[in-house]
mmCIF file with all atom_site columns, C-alpha atoms in Angstrom:
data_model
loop_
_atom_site.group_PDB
_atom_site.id
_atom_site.type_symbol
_atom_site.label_atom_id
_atom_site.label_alt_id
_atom_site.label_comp_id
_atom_site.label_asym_id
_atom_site.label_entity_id
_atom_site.label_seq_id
_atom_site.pdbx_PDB_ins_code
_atom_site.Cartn_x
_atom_site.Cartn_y
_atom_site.Cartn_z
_atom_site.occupancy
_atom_site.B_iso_or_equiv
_atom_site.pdbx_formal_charge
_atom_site.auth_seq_id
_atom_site.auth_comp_id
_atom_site.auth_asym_id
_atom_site.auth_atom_id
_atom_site.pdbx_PDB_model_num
ATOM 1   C CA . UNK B 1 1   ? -2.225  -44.798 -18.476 1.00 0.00 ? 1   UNK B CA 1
ATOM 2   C CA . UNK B 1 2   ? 1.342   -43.737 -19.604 1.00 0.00 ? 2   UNK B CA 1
ATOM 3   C CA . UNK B 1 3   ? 0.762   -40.376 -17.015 1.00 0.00 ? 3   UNK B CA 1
ATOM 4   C CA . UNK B 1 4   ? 0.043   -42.665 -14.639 1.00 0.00 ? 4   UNK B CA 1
ATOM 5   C CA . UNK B 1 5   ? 2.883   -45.288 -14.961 1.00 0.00 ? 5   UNK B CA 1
ATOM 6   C CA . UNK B 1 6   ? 5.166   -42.525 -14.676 1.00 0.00 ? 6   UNK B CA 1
ATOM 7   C CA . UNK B 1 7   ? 3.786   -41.120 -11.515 1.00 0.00 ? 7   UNK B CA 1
ATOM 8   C CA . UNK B 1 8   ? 4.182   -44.466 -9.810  1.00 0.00 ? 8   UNK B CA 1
ATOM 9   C CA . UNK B 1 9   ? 7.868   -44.970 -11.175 1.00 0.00 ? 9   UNK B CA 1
ATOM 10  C CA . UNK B 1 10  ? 9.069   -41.510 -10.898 1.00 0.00 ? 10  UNK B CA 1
ATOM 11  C CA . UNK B 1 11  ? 7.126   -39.444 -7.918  1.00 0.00 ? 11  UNK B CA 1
ATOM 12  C CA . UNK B 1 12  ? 7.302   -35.878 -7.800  1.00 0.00 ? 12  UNK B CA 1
ATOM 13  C CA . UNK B 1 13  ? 7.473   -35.860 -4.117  1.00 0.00 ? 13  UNK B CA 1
ATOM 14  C CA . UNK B 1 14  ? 10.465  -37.408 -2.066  1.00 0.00 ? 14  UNK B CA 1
ATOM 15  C CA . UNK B 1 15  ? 8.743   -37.288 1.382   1.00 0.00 ? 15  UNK B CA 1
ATOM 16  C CA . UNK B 1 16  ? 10.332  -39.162 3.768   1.00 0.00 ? 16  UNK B CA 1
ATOM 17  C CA . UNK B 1 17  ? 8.056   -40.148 7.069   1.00 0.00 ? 17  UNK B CA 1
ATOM 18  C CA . UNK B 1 18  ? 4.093   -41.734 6.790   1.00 0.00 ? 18  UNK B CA 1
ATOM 19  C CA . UNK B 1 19  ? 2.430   -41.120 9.813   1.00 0.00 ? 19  UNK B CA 1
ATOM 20  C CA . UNK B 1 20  ? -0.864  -43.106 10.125  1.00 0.00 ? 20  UNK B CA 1
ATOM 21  C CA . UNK B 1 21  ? -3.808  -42.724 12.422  1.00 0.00 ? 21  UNK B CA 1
ATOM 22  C CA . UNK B 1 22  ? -5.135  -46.043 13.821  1.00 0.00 ? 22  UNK B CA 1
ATOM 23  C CA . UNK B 1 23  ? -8.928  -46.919 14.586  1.00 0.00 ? 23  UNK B CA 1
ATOM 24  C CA . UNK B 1 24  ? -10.890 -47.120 11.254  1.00 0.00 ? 24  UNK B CA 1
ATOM 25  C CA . UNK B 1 25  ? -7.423  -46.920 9.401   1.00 0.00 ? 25  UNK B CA 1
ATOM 26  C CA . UNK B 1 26  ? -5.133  -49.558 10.205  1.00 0.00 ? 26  UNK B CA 1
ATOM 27  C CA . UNK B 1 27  ? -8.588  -51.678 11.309  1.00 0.00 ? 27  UNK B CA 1
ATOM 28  C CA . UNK B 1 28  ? -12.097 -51.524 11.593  1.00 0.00 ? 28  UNK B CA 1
ATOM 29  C CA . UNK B 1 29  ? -13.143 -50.532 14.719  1.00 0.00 ? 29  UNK B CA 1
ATOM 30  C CA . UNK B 1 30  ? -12.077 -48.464 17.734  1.00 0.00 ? 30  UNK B CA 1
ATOM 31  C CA . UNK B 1 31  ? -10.201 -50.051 19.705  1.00 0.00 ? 31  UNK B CA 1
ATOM 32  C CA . UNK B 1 32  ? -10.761 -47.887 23.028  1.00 0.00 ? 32  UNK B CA 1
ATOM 33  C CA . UNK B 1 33  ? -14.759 -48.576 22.481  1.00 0.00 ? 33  UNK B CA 1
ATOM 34  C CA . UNK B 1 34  ? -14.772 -52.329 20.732  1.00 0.00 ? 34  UNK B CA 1
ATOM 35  C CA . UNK B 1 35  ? -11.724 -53.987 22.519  1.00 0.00 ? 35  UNK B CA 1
ATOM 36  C CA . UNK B 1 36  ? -8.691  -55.164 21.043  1.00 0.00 ? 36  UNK B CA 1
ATOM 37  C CA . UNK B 1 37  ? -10.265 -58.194 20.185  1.00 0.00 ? 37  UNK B CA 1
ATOM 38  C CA . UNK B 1 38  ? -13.496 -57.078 18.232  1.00 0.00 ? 38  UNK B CA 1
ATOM 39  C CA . UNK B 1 39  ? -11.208 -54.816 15.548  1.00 0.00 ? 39  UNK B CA 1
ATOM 40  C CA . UNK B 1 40  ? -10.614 -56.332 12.571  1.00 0.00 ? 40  UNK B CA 1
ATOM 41  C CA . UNK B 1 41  ? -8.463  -56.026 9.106   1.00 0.00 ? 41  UNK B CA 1
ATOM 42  C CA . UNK B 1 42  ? -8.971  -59.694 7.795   1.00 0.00 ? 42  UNK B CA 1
ATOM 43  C CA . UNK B 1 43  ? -9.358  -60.612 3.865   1.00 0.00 ? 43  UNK B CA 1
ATOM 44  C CA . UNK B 1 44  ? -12.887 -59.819 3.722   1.00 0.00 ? 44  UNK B CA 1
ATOM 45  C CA . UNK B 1 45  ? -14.868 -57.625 1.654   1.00 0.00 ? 45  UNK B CA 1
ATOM 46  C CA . UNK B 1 46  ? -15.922 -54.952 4.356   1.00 0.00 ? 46  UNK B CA 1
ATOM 47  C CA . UNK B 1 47  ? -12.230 -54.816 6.099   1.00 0.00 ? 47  UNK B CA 1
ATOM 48  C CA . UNK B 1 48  ? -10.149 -55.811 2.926   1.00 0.00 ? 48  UNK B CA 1
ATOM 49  C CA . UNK B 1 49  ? -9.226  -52.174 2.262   1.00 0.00 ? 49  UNK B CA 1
ATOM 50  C CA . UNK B 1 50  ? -7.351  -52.244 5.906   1.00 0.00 ? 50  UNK B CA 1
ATOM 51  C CA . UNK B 1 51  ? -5.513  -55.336 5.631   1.00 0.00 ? 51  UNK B CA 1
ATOM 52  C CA . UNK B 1 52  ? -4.509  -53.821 2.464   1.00 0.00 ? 52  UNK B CA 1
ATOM 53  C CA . UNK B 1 53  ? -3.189  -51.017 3.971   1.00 0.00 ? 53  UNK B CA 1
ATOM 54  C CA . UNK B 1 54  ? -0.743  -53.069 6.522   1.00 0.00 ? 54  UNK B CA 1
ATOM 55  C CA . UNK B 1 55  ? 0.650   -54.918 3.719   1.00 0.00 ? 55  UNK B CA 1
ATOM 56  C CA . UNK B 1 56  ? 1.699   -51.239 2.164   1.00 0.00 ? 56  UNK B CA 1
ATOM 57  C CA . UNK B 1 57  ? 2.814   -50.045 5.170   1.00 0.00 ? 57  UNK B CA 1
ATOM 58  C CA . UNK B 1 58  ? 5.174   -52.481 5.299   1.00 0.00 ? 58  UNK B CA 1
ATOM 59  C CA . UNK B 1 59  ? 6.611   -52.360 1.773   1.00 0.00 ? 59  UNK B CA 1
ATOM 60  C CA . UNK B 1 60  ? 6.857   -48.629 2.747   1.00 0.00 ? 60  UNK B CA 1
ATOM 61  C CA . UNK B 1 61  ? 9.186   -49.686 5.976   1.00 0.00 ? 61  UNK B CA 1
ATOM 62  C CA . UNK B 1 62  ? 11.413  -52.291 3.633   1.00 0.00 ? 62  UNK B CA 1
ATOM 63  C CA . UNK B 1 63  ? 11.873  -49.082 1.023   1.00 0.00 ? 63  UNK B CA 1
ATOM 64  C CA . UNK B 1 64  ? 13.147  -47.005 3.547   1.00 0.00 ? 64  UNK B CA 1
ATOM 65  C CA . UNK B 1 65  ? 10.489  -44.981 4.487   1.00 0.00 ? 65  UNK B CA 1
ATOM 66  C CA . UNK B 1 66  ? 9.354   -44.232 8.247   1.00 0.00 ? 66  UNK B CA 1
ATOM 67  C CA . UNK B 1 67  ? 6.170   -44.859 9.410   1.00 0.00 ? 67  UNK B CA 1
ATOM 68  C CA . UNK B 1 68  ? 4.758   -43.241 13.063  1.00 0.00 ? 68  UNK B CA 1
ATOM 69  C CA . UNK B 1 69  ? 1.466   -43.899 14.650  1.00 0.00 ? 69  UNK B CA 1
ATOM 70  C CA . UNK B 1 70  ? -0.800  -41.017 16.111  1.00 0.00 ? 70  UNK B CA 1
ATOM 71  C CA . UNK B 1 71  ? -3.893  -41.934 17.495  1.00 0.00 ? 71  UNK B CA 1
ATOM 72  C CA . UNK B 1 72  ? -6.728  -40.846 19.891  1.00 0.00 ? 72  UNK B CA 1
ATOM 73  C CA . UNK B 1 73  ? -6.660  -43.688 22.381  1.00 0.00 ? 73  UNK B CA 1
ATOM 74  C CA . UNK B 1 74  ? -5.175  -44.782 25.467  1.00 0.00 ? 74  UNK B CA 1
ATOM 75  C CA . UNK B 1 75  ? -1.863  -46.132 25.296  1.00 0.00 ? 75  UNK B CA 1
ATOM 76  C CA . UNK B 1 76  ? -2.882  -49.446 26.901  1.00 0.00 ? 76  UNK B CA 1
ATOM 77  C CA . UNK B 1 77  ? -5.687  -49.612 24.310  1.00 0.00 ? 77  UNK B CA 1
ATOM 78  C CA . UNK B 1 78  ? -3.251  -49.137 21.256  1.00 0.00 ? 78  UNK B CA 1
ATOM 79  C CA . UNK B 1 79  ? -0.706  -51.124 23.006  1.00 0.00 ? 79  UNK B CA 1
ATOM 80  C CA . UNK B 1 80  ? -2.945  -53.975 22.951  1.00 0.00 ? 80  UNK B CA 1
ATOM 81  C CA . UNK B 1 81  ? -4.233  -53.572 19.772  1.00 0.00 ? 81  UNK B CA 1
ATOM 82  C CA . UNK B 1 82  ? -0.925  -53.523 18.459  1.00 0.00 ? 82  UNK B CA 1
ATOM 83  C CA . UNK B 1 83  ? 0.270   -56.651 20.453  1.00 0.00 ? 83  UNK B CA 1
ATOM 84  C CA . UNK B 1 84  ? -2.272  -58.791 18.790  1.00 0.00 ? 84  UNK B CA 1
ATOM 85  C CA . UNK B 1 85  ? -0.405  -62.039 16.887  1.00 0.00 ? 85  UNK B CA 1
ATOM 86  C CA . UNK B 1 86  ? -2.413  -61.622 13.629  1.00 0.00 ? 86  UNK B CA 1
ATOM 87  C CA . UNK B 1 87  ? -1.417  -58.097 13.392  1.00 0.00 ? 87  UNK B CA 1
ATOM 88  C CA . UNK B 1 88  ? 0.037   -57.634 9.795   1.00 0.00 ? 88  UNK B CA 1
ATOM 89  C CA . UNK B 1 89  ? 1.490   -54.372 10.406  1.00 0.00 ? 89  UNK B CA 1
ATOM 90  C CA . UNK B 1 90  ? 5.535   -54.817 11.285  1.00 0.00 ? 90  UNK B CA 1
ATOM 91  C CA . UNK B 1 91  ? 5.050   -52.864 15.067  1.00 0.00 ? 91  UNK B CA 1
ATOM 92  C CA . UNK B 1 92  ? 8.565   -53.391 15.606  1.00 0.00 ? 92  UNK B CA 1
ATOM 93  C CA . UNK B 1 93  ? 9.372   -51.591 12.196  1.00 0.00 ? 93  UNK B CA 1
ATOM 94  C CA . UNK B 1 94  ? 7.633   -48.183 13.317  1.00 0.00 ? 94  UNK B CA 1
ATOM 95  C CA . UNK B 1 95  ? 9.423   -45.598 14.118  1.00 0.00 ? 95  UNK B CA 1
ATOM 96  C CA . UNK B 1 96  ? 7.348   -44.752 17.056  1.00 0.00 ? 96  UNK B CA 1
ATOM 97  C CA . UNK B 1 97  ? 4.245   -43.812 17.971  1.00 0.00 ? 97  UNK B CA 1
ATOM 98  C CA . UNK B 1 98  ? 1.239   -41.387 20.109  1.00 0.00 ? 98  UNK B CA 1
ATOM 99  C CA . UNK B 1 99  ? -1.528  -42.439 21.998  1.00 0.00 ? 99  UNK B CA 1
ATOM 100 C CA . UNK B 1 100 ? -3.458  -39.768 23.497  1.00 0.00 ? 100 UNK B CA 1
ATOM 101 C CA . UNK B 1 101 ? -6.675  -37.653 23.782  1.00 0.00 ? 101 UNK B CA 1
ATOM 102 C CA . UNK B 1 102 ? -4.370  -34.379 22.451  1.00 0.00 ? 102 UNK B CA 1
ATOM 103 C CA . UNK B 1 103 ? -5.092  -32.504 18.815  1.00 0.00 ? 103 UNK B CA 1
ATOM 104 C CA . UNK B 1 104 ? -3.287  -34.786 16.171  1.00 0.00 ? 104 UNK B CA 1
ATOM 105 C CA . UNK B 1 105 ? -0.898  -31.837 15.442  1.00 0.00 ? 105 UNK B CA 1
ATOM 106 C CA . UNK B 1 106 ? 0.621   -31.731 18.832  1.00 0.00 ? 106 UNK B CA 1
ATOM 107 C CA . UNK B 1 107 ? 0.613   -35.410 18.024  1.00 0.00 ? 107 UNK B CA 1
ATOM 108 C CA . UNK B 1 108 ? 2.534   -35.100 14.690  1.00 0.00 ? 108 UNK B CA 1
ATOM 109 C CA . UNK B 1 109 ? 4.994   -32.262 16.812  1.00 0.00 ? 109 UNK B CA 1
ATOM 110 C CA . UNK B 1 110 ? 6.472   -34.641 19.211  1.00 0.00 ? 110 UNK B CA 1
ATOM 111 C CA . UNK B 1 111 ? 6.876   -37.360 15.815  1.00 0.00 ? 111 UNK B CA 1
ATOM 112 C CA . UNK B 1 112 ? 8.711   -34.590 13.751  1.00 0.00 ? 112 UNK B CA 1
ATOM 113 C CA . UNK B 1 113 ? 10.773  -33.610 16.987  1.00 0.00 ? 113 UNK B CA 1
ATOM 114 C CA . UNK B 1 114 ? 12.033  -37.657 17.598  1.00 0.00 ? 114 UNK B CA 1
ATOM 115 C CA . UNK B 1 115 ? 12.385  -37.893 13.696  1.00 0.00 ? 115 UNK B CA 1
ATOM 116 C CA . UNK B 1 116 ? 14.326  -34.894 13.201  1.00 0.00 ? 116 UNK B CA 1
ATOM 117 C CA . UNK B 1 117 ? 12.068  -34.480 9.864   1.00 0.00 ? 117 UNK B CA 1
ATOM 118 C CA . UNK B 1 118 ? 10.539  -30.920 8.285   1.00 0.00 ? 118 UNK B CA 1
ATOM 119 C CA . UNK B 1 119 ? 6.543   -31.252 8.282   1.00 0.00 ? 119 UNK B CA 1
ATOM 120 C CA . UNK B 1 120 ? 7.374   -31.126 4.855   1.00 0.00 ? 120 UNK B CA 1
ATOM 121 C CA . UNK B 1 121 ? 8.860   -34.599 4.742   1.00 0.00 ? 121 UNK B CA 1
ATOM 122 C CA . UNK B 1 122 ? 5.359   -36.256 5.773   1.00 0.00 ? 122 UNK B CA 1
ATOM 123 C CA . UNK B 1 123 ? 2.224   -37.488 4.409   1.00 0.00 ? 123 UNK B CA 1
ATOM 124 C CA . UNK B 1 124 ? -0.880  -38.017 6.451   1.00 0.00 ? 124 UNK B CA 1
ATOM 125 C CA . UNK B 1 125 ? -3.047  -40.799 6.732   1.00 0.00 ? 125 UNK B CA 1
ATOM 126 C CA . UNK B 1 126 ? -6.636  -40.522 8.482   1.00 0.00 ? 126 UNK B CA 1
ATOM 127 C CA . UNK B 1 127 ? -10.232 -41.502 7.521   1.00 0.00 ? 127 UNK B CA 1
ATOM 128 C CA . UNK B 1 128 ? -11.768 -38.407 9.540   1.00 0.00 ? 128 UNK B CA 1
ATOM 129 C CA . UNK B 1 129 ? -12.340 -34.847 7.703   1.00 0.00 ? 129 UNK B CA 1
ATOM 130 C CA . UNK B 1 130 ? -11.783 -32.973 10.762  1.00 0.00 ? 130 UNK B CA 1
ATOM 131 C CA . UNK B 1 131 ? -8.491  -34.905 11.354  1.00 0.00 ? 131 UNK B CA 1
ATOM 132 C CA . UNK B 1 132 ? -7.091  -34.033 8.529   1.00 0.00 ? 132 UNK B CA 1
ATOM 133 C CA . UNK B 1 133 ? -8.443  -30.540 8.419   1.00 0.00 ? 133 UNK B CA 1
ATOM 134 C CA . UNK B 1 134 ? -7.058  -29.681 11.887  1.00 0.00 ? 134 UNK B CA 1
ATOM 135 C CA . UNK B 1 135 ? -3.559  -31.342 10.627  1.00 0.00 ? 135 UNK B CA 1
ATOM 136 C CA . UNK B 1 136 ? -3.461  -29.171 7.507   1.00 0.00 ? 136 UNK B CA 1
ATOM 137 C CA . UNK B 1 137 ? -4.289  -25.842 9.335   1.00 0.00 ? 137 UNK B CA 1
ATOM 138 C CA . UNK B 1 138 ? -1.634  -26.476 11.355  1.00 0.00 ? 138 UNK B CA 1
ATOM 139 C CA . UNK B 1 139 ? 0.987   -27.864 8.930   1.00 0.00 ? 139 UNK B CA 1
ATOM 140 C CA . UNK B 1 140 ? 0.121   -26.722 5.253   1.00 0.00 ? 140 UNK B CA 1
ATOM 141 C CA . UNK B 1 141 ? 3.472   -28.443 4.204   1.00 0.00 ? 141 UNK B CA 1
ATOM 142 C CA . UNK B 1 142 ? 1.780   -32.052 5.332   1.00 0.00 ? 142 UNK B CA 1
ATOM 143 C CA . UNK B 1 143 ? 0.376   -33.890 2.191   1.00 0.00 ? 143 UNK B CA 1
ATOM 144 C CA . UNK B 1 144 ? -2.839  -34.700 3.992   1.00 0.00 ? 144 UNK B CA 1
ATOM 145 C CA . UNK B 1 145 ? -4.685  -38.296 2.647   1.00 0.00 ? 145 UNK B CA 1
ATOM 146 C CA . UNK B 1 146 ? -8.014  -39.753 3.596   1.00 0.00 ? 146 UNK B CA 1
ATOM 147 C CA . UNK B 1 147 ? -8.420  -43.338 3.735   1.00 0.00 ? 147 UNK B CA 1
ATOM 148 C CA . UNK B 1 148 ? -11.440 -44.388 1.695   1.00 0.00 ? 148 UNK B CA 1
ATOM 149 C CA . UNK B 1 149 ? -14.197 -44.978 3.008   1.00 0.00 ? 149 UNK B CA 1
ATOM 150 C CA . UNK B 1 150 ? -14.868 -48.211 0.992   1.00 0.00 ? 150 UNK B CA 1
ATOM 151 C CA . UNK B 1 151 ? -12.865 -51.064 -1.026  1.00 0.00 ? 151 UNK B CA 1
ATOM 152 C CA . UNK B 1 152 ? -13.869 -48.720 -4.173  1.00 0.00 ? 152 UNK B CA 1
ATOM 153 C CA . UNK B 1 153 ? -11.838 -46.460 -2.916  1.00 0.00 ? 153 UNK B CA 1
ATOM 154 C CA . UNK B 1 154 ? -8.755  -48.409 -2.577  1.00 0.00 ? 154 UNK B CA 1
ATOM 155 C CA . UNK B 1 155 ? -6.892  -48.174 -5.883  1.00 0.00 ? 155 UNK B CA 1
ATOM 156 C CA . UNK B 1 156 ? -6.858  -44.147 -6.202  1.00 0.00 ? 156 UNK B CA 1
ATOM 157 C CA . UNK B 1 157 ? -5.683  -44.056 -2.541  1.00 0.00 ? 157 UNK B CA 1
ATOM 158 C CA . UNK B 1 158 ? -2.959  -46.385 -2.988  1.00 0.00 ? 158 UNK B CA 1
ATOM 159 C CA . UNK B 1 159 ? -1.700  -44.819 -6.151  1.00 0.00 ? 159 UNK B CA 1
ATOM 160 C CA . UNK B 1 160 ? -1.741  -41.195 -4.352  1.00 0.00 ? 160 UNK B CA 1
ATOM 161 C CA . UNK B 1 161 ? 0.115   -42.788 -1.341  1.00 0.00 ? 161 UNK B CA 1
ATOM 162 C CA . UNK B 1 162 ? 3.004   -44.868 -3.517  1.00 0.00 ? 162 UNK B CA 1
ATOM 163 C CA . UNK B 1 163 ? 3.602   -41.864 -5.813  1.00 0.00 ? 163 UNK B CA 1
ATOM 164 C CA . UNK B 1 164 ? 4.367   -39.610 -2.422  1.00 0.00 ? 164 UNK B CA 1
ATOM 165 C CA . UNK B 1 165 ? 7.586   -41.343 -1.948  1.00 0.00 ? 165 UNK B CA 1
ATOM 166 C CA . UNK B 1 166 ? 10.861  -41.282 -4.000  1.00 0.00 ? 166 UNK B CA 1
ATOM 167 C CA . UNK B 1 167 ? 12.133  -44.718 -2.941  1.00 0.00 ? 167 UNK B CA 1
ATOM 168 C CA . UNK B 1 168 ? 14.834  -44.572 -5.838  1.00 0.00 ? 168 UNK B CA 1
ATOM 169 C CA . UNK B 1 169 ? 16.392  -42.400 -3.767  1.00 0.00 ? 169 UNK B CA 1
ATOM 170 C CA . UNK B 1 170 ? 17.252  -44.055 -0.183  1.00 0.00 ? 170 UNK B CA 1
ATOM 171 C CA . UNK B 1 171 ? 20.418  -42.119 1.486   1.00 0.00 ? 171 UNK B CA 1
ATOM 172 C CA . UNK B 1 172 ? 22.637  -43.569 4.122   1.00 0.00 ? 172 UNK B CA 1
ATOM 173 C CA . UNK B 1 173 ? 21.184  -41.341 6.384   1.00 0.00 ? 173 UNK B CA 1
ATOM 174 C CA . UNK B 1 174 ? 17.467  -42.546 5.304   1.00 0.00 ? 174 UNK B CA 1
ATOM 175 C CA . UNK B 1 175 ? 18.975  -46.299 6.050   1.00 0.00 ? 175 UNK B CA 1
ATOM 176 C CA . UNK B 1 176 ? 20.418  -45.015 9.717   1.00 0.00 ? 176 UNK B CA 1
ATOM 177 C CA . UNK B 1 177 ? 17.599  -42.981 11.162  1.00 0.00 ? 177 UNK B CA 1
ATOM 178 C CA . UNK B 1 178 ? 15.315  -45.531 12.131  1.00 0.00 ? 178 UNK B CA 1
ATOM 179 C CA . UNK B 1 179 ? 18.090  -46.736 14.277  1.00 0.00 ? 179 UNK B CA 1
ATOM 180 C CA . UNK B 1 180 ? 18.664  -43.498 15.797  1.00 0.00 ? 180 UNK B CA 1
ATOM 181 C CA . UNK B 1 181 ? 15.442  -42.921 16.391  1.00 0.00 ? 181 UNK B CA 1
ATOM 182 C CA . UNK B 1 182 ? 15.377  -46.067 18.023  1.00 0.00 ? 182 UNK B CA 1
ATOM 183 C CA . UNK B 1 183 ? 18.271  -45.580 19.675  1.00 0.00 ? 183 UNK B CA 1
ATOM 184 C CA . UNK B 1 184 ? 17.296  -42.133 21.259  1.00 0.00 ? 184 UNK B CA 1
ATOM 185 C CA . UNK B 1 185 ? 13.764  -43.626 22.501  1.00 0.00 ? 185 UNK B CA 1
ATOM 186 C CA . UNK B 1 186 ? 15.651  -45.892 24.384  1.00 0.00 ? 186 UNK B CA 1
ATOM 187 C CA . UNK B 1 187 ? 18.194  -43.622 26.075  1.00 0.00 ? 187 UNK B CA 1
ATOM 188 C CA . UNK B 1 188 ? 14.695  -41.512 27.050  1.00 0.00 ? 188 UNK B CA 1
ATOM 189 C CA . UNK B 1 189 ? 13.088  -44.542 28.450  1.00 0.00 ? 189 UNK B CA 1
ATOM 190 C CA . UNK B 1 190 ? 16.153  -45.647 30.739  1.00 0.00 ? 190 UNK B CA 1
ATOM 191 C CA . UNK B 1 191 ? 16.701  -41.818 31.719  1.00 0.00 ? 191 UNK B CA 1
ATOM 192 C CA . UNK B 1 192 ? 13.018  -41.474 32.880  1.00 0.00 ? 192 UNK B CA 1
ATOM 193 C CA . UNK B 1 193 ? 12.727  -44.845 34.523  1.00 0.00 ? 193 UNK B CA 1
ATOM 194 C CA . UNK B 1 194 ? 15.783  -43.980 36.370  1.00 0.00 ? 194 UNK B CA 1
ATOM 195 C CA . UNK B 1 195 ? 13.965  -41.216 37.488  1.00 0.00 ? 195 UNK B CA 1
ATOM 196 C CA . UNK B 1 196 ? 16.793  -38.477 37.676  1.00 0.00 ? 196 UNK B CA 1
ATOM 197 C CA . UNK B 1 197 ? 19.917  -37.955 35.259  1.00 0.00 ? 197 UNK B CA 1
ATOM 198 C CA . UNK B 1 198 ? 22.189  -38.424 38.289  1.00 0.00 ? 198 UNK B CA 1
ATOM 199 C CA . UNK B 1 199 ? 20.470  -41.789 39.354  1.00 0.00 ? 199 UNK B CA 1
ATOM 200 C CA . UNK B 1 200 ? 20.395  -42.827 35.174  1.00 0.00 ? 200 UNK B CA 1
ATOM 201 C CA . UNK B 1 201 ? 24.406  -41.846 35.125  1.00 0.00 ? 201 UNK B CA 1
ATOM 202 C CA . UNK B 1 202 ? 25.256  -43.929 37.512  1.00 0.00 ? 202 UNK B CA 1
ATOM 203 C CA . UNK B 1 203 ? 22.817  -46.523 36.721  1.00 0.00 ? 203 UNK B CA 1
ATOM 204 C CA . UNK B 1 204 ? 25.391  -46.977 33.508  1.00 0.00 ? 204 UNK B CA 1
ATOM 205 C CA . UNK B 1 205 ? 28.179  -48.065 35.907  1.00 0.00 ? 205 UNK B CA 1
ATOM 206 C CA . UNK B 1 206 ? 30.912  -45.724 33.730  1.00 0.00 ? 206 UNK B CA 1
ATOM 207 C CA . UNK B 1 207 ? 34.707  -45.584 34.459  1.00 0.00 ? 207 UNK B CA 1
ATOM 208 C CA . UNK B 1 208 ? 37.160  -42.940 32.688  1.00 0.00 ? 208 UNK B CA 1
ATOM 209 C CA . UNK B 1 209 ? 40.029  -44.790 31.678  1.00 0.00 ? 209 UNK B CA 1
ATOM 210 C CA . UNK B 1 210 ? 43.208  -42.141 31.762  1.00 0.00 ? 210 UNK B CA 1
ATOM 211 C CA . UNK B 1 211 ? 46.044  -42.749 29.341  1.00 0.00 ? 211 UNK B CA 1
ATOM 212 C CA . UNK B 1 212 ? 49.089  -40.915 27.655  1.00 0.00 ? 212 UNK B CA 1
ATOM 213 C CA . UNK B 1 213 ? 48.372  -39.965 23.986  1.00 0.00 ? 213 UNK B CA 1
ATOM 214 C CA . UNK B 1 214 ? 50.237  -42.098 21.768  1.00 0.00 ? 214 UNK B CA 1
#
């Protein structure tokens, strides 16, 4: 008990970025197949375990740590899921997310390249074997987790997912890169709907201003 008191209070590991897959994870159900409306993470015995799981997630976001999506779907499909008003997951807290029909470690890739994180900053949350497997073959350095498979399961899992992160130790760059990241989605949205850089500059309207230097 003492061992494990200490884990929880003083991790080992001071990973930095929790990226989570979605169907069977975050809910029951797959959303692409079911519909947004048939998945399901209410207080019940058989889908306690995911609603669960949101609350943590978002303890995880108020400590400072990032948390990413990566999911085979469609984006509409996730998008929907994702829009529902019972969700308990904090969407607009995530620090982004990938919905596609590509290997999860392309996936995780493009998340470490808008995070600016090391593959040794993450942990890895799936419920499928092969998920995980592919993910650690490609990124040893990724502390790869499965999500039980029942509420039995719950307690170990949570304990191995709270003692991954140092949250005693939150930097001022920790407390600014969700923002960034935020920020730098955003400039890469407006750029690409402008459809050119040219057409995107001057979509900003920008005058230089010339002065003496006082």
């Amino acid at each position: 008990a003492k061992a494990l008191t200490e884990a929880l209070l003083f991790p080992t590991d001071s990973r930095k970025l929790l990226i989570t897959d979605a169907d069977q994870t975050l809910w029951r159900g797959v959303v692409g197949d079911d519909g947004a409306d048939a998945i399901s993470w209410a207080q019940e015995a058989d889908t306690y375990r995911h609603f669960i799981y949101q609350k943590t997630l978002n303890l995880l976001m108020s400590e400072g740590i990032l948390v990413a999506l990566a999911s085979k779907n469609s984006p509409q499909a996730l998008t929907a899921a994702l829009a529902r008003s019972d969700l308990i997951l904090n969407r607009g807290g995530l620090a982004c997310t990938r919905a596609s029909w590509a290997p999860k470690s392309e996936m995780i890739a493009d998340i470490l390249s808008e995070t600016n994180l090391l593959s040794s900053a993450v942990v890895y949350v799936d419920d499928s074997e092969f998920e995980l497997g592919e993910v650690g073959d490609a990124y040893p350095e990724i502390k790869c987790l499965k999500f039980p498979d029942d509420n039995l399961g719950l307690r170990s899992f949570l304990q191995n997912l709270r003692s991954s992160f140092d949250t005693r130790v939150v930097t001022h760059e920790d407390q600014n890169r969700f923002h960034t990241i935020k920020q730098a989605a955003n400039f890469d949205r407006e750029r690409r709907a402008a459809g050119s850089l040219e057409h995107y500059l001057r979509s900003l309207d920008m005058r230089a201003k010339i002065e003496k230097i006082d």
